[in-house]
Coordinates of C-alpha atoms in Angstrom, one line a residue:
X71 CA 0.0 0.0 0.0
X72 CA 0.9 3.2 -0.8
X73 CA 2.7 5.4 1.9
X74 CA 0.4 7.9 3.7
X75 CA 0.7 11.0 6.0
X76 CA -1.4 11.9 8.9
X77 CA -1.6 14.9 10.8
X78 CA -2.4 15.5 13.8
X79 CA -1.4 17.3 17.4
X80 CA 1.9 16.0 19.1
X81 CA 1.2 16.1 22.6
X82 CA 3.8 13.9 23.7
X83 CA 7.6 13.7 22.1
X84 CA 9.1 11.2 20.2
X85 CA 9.4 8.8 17.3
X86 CA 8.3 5.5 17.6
X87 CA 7.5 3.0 14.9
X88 CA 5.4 -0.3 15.3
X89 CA 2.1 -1.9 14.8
X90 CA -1.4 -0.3 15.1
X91 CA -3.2 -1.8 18.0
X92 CA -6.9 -0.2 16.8
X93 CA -8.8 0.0 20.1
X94 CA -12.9 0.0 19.9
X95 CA -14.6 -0.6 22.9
X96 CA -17.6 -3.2 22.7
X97 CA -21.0 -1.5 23.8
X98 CA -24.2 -3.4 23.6
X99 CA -27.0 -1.4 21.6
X100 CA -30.2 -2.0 23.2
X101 CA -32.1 -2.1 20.1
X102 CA -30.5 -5.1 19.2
X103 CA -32.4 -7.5 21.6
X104 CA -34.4 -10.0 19.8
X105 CA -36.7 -13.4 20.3
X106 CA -35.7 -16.7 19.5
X107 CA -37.3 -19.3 17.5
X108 CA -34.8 -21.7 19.1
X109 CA -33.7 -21.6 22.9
X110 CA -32.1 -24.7 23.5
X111 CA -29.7 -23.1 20.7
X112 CA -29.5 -20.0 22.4
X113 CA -29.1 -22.0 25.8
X114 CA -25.7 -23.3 24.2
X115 CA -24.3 -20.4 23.2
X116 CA -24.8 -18.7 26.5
X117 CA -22.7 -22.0 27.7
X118 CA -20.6 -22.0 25.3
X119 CA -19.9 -18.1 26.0
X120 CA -19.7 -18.6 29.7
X121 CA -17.1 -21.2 29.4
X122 CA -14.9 -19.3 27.1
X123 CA -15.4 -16.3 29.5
X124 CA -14.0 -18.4 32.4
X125 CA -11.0 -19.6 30.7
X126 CA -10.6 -16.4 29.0
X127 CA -10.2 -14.6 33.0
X128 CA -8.5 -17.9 34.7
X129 CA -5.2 -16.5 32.1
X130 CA -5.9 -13.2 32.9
X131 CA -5.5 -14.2 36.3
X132 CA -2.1 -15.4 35.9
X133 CA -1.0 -12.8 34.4
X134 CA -2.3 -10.3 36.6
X135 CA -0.3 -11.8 39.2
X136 CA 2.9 -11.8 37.5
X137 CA 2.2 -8.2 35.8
X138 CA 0.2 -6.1 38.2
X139 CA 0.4 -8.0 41.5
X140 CA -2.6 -9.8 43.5
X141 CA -4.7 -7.3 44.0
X142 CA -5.7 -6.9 40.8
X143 CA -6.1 -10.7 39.9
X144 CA -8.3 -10.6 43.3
X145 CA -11.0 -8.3 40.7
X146 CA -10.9 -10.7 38.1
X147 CA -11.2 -13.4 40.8
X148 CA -14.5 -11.8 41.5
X149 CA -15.7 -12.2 37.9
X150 CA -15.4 -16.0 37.9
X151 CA -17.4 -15.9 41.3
X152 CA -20.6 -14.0 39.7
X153 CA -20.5 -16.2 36.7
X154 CA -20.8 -19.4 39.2
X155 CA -23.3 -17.2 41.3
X156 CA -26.5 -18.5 41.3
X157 CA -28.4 -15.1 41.7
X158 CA -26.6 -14.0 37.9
X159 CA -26.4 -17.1 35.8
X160 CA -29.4 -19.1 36.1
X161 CA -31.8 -16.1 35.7
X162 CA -30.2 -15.6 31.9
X163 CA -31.6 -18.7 31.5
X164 CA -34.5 -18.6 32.9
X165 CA -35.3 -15.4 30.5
X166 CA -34.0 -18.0 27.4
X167 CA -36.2 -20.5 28.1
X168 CA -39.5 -19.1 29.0
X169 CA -39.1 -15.4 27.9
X170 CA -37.6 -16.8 24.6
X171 CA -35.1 -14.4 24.2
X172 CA -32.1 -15.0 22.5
X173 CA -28.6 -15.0 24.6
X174 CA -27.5 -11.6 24.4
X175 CA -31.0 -9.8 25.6
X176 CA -30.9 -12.2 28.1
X177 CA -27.4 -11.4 29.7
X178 CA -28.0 -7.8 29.1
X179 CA -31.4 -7.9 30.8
X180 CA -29.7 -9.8 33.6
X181 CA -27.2 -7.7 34.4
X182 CA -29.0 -4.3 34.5
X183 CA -31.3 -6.1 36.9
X184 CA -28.5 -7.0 39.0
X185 CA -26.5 -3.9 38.8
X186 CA -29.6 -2.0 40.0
X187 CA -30.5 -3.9 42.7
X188 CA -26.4 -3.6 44.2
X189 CA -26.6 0.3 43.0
X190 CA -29.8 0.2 45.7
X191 CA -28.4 -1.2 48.6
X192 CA -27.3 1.5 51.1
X193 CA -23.9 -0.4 51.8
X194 CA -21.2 1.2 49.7
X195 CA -19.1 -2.0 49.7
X196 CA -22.3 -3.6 47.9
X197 CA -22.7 -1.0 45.7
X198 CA -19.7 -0.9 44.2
X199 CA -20.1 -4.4 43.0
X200 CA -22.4 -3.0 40.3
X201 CA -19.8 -2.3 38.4
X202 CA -18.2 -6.0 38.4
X203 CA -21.5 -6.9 37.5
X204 CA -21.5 -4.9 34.4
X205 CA -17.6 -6.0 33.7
X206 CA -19.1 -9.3 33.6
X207 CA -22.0 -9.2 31.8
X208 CA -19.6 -7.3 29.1
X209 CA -17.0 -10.2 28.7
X210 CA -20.2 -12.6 28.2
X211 CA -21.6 -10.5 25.7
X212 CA -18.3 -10.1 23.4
X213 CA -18.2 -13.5 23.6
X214 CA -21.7 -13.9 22.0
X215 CA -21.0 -11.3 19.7
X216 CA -17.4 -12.5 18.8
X217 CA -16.1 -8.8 19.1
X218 CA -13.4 -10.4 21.0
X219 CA -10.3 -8.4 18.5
X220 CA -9.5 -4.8 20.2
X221 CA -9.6 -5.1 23.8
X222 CA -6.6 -2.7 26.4
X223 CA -6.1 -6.0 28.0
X224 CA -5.3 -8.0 25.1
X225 CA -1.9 -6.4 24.6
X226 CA 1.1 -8.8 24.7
X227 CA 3.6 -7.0 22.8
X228 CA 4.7 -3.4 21.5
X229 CA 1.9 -1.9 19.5
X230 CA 1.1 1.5 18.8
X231 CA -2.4 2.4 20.5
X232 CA -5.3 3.6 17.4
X233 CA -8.7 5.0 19.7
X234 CA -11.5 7.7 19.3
X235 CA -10.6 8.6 22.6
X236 CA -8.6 7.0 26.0
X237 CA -10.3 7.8 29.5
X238 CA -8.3 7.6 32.2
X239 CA -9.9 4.2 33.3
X240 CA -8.7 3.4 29.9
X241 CA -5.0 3.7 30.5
X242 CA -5.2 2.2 33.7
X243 CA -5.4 -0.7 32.1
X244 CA -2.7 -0.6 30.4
X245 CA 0.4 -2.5 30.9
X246 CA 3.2 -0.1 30.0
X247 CA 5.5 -2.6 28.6
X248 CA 4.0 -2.6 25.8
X249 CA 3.0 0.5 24.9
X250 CA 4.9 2.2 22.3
X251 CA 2.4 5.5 21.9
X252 CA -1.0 6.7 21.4
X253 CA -3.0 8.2 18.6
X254 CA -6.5 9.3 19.0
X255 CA -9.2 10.9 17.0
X256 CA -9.8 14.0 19.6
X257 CA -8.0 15.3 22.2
X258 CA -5.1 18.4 23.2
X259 CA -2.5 19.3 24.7
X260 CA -4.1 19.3 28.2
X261 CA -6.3 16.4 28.0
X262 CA -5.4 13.7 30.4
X263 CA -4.2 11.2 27.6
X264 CA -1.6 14.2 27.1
X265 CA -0.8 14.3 30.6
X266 CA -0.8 10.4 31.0
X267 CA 2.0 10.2 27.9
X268 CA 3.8 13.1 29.1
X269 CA 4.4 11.4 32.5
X270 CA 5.0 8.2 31.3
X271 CA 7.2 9.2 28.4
X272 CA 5.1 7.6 25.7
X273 CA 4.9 9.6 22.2
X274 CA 1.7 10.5 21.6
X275 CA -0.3 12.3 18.7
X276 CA -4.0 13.5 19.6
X277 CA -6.7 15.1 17.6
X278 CA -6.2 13.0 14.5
X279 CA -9.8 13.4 13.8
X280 CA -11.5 11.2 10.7
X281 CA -7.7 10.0 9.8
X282 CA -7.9 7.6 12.1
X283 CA -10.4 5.9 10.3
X284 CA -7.8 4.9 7.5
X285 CA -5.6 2.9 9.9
X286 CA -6.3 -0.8 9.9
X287 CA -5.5 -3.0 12.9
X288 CA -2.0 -4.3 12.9
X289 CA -0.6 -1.7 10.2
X290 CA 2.7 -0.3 10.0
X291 CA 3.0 3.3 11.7
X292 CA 5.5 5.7 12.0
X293 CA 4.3 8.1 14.9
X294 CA 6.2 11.2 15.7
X295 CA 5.2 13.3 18.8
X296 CA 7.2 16.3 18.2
X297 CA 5.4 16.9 15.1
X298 CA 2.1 15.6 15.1
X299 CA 2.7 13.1 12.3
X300 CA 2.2 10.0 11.6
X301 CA 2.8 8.1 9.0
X302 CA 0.8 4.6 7.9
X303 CA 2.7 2.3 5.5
X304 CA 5.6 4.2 5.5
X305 CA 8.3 3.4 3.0
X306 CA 12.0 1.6 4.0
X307 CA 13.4 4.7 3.0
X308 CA 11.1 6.5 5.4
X309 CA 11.7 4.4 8.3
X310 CA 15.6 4.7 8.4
X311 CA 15.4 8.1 7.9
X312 CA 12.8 8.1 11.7
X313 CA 15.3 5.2 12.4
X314 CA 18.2 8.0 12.5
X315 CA 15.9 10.1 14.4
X316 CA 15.1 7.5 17.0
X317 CA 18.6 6.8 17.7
X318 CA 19.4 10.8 17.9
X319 CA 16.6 11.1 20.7
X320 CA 18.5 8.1 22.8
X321 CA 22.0 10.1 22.4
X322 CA 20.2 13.4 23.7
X323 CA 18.5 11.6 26.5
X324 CA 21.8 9.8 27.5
X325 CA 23.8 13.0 27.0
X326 CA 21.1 15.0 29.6
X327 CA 21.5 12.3 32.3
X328 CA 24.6 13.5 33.2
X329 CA 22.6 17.2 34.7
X330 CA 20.4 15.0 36.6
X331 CA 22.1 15.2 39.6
X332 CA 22.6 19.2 39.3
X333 CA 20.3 21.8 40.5
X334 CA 17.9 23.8 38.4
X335 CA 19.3 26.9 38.1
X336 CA 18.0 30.1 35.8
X337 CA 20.5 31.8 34.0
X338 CA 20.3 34.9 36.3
X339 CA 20.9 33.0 39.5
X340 CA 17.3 32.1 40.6
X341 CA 17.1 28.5 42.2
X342 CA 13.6 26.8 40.8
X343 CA 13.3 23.0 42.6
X344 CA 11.9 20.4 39.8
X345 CA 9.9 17.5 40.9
X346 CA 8.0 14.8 39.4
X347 CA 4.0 14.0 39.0
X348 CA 2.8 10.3 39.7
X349 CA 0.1 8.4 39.5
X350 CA 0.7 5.1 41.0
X351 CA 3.6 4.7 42.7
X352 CA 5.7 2.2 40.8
X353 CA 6.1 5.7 38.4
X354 CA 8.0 6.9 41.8
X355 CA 10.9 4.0 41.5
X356 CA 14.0 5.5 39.8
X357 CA 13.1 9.3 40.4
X358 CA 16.1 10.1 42.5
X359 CA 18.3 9.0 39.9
X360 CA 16.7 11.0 37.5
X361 CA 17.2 14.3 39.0
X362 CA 13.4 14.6 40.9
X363 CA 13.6 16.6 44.2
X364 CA 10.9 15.3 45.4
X365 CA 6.7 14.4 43.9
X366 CA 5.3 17.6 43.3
X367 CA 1.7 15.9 42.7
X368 CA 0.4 12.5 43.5
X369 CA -2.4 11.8 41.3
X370 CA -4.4 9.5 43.7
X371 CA -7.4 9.1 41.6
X372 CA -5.7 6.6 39.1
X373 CA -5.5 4.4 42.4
X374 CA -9.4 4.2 42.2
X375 CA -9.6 3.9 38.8
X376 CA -7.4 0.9 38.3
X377 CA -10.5 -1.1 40.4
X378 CA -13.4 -1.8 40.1
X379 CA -14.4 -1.4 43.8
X380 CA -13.4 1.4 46.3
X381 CA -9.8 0.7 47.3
X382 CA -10.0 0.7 51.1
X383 CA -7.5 2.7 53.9
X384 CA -4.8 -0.5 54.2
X385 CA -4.7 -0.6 50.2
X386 CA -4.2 3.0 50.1
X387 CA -1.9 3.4 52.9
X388 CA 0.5 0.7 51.1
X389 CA 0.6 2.6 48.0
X390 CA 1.3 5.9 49.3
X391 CA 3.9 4.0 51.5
X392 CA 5.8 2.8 48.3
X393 CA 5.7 5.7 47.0
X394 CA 7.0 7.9 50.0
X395 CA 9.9 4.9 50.6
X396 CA 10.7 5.3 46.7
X397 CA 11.6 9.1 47.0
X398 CA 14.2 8.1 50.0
X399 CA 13.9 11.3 52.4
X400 CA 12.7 13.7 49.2
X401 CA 8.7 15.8 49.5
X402 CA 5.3 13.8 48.3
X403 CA 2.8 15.8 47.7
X404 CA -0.4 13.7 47.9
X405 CA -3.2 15.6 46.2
X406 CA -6.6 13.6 47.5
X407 CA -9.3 12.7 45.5
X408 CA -10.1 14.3 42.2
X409 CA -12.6 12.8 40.3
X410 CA -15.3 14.3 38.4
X411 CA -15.1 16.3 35.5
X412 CA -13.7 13.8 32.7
X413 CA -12.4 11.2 35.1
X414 CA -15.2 8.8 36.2
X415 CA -15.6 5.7 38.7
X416 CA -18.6 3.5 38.1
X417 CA -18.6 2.1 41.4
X418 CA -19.7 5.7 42.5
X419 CA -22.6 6.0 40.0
X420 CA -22.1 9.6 40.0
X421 CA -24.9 11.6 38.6
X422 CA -24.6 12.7 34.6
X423 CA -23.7 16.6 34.7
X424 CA -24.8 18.6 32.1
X425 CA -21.5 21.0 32.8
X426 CA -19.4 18.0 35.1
X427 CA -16.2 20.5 35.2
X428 CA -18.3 22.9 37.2
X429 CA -19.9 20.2 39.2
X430 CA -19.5 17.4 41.7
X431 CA -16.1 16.8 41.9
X432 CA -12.6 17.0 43.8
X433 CA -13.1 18.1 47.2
X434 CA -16.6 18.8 46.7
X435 CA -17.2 15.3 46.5
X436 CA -14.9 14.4 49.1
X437 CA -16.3 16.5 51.6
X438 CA -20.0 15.6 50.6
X439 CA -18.9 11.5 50.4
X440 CA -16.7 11.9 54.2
X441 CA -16.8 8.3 54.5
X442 CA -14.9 7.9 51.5
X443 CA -12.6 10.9 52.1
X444 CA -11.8 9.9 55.6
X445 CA -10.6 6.5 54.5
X446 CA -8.2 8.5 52.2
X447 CA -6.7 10.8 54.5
X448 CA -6.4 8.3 57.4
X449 CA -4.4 6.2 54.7
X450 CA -2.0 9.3 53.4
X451 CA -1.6 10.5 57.4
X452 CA 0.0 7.1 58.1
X453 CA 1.8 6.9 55.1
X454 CA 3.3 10.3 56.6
X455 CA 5.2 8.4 59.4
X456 CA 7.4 6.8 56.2
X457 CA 9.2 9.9 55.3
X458 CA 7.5 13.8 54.0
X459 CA 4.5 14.1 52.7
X460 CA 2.3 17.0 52.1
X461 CA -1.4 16.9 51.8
X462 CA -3.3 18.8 48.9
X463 CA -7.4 19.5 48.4
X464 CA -8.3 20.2 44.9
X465 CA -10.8 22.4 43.2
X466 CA -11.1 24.4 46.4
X467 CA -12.6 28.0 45.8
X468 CA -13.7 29.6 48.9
X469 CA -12.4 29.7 52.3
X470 CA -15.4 27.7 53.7
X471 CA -14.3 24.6 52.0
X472 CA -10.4 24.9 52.8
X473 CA -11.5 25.3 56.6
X474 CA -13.9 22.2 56.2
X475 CA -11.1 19.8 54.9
X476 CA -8.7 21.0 57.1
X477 CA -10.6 20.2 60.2
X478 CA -11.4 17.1 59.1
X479 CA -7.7 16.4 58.2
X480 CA -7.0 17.6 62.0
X481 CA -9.6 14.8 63.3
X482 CA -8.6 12.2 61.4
X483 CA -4.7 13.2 62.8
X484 CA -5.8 13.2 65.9
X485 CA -7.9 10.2 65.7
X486 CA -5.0 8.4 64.4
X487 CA -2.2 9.4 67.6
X488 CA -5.2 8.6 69.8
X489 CA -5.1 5.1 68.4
X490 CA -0.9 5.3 69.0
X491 CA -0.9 4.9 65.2
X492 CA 2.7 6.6 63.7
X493 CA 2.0 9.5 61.9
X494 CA 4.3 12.3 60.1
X495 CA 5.7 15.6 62.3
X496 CA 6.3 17.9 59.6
X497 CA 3.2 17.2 57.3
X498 CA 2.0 20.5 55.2
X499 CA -1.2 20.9 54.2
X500 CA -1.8 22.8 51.5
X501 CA -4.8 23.6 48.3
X502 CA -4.5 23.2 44.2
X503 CA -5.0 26.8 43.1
X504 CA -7.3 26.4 39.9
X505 CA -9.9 28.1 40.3
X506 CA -9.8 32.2 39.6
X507 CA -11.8 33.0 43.1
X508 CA -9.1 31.2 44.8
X509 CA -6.2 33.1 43.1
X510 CA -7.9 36.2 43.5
X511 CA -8.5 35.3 47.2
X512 CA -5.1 34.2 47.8
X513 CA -3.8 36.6 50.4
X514 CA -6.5 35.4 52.7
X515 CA -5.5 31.7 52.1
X516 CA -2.2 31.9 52.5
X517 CA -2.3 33.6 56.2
X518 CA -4.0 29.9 57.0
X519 CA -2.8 27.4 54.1
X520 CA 1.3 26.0 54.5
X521 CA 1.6 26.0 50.6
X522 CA 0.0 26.0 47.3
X523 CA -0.1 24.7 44.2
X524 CA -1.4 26.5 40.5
X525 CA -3.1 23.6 38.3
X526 CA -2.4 25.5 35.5
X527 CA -4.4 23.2 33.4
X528 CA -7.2 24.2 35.0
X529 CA -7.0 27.5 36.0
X530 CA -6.3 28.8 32.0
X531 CA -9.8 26.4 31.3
X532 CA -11.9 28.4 33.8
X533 CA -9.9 32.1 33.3
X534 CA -10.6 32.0 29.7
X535 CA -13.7 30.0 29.5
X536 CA -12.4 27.7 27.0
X537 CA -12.8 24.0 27.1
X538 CA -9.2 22.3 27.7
X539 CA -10.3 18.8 25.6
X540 CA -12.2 21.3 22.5
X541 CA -9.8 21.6 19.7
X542 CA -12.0 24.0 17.9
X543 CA -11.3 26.7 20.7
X544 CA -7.6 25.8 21.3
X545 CA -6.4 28.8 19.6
X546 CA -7.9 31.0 22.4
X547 CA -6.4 28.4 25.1
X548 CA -3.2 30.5 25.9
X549 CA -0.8 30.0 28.9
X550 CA 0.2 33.4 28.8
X551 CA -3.4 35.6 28.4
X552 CA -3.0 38.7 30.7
X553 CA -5.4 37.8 32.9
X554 CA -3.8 33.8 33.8
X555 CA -0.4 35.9 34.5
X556 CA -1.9 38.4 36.4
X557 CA -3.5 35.8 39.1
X558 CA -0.3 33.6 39.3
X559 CA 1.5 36.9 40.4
X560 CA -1.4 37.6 42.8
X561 CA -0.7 33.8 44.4
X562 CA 3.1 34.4 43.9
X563 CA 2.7 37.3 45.6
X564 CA 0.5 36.7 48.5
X565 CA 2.8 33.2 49.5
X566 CA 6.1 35.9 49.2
X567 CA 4.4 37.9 51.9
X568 CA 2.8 35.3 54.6
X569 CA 6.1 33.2 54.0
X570 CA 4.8 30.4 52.4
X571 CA 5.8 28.3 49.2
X572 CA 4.1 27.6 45.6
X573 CA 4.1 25.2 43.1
X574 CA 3.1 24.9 39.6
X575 CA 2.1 22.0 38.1
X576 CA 0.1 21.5 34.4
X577 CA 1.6 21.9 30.9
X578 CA 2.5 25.5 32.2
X579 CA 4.9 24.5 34.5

């Protein structure tokens, strides 16, 4: 085939070459339930599916272990249990047999029943299990289907990732080994597929739009993040010239190591610390050797999305644990829960938002949900006694919430020595500055707060009114508009004079 160029946004540097790994979620479309003429038919493929299903997870299972450690094999554990479960299986059917339905209305009937009915119990613990139910009932039903070709979990060897989109409960999923980069058909600079790449180093090009529609699964790409292109069915000729390019990019990374161990320094003298931002903390392994002072954001939400059940205060503590031991002496900051917006659990069932970035989420959530918010801090408080960590609440904007959190941050402290529980002595606590009120208000925060932090993702979005994930108002997303400077000098300011520090996280930074 002939060669082809492809343009799109590079979010995310560097040149990779490999095979297209075209990623398509299955989703059932409810107007595709239909009778049956024949149930015992129907009755074996339903069998037939749920056996595949079971071997399918039993080597999912073994790799999990090996891969991403028992925890996560103890999920798909869960799956085999509600496919033995008497209460899920039989009732599919029942529904084949004397509702004559064929095999896929039947499991799909089945499991919105049953995700309901856990979704309705007033015990958290039970409702999360809706969403197992629904993981379930999805494996059974590309079974039936045989859409069995493009699923995140799938991936065994270096492949180049083709998708309309990734969520973050997308790349969760991912096992990094054997991603070489993304491409999508939307997305910027600032969406959290961006952010993910950045962070993990993976080239990525967003915002391909239709393109993406002309590459095939397992086609030969060229993808280069600098640029934004990417090339399918690229010439010899064309590969060792990214070839070259490839092995250029190693020299210049090998050549920079050497200033890792050197402090960030501006040409006219002033000092500027550079840390790192996580999201799980095996991404914290190696970070002193690299040059990182310390985690300047802990992204705990990728904690909860990597489940699919609330991960309670003994799995939490471990990971921030790990992650404070990893960074041997150096500053964590732990930013709590921010979920919301574009970043969904559906163990939560939060409510559709017609606007969800100026809804229920981060600490609005948290301090609406306090079970669920207690459990975290009582997990990062402990994780304190391991080495430094500073505590950060997100999307605060008024003074009311900040005071809110911070008592119950006190409580659970106290709590927590009461118990004769170890816990940090020099623990911060500190907000995200993202929203304008809080910038503009940030003389009366810092009197009270020990530090902050400008999201500057964030904080541009809701400055400008411009929607960071819209690429047909990019051109009026801008870093540098008047009115983003002059609040980061307001902040900048008003820590200078209360003797407190700032951060700066985001693309910005």
């Amino acid at each position: 085939m002939a060669e082809l160029l492809l343009q799109g946004l590079g979010v995310s540097k560097g040149v990779r070459i490999g095979e297209a790994f075209v990623y398509k979620p299955f989703r059932f479309d409810e107007s595709a339930e239909r009778s049956t003429d024949d149930p015992n038919s129907e009755l074996n493929r339903l069998q037939t599916a749920k056996a595949s299903c079971i071997e399918e997870l039993n080597h999912l299972i073994e790799r999990a272990k090996e891969t991403l450690g028992e925890e996560k094999a103890g999920i798909l554990k869960g799956q085999v249990g509600f496919l033995n479960d008497p209460a899920f299986y039989p009732p599919m059917e029942k529904l084949i047999r004397d509702g004559r339905w064929n095999a896929e209305t039947a499991v799909h009937r089945t499991v919105k029943q049953v995700s309901g009915i856990f979704e309705a119990m007033a015990n958290a613990y039970m409702q999360e299990r809706a969403a197992d139910v629904r993981d379930v009932g999805n494996r059974l039903l590309r079974h039936l289907s045989g859409n069995n070709g493009s699923r995140l979990e799938d991936i065994d060897k270096p492949v180049i990732i083709v998708a309309d989109d990734l969520s973050p409960s997308d790349t969760v999923q991912l096992d990094k080994r054997f991603v070489l980069g993304f491409i999508t058909r939307v997305g910027g600079k600032t969406s959290h597929t961006a952010i993910l790449a950045n962070s993990l180093g993976i080239a990525a090009v967003l915002g391909l739009g239709d393109a993406v529609e002309t590459i095939g699964h397992g086609d030969r790409l060229v993808l280069d993040g600098s640029t934004g292109a990417c090339i399918l069915h690229p010439e010899s000729v064309t590969i060792e010239r990214y070839e070259r390019q490839q092995q250029k990019e190693e020299e210049e990374t090998l050549a920079l190591q050497q200033y890792a161990d050197k402090p960030a320094v501006t040409k006219d003298g002033f000092r500027i610390e550079v840390a790192a931002n996580i999201g799980t903390p095996e991404e914290a392994e190696g970070l002193p050797a690299k040059g990182a002072e310390g985690v300047g954001l802990y992204r705990t939400e990728f904690l909860y999305m990597s489940r699919n059940e609330m991960p309670d205060e003994n799995t939490q503590y471990d990971a921030y644990k790990a992650a404070v031991l990893a960074m041997e002496g150096r500053p964590v900051v732990i930013r709590t829960l921010d979920i919301g917006g574009d970043k969904e659990l559906p163990y939560l069932s939060l409510p559709h938002e017609l606007n969800p970035f100026l809804g229920y989420r981060a600490v609005r959530l948290c301090l609406d949900r306090k079970d669920l918010f207690v459990t975290q801090l009582r997990a990062i408080v402990r994780a304190s006694a391991h080495g430094p960590v500073h505590i950060m609440f997100p999307m605060i904007s008024g003074m009311g919430e900040w005071r809110e959190a911070k008592a119950l941050y006190d409580e659970v402290r106290a709590q927590l020595m009461s118990e004769g529980a170890a816990v940090g002595q020099s623990t911060q606590v500190g907000i995200m500055i993202e929203i304008p009120s809080a910038a503009l208000m940030a003389d009366r925060f810092a009197r009270e707060v020990d530090f902050f932090s400008i999201g500057t993702n964030d904080l541009v979005q809701y400055t400008v009114a411009v929607d960071r994930m819209n690429e047909k108002v990019s051109y009026l997303y801008d870093y540098f508009h008047p009115a983003v400077l002059r609040l980061i000098k307001n902040v900048i300011d008003a820590s200078v004079k209360h003797g407190k520090w700032t951060g700066m996280c985001g693309s910005m930074a």
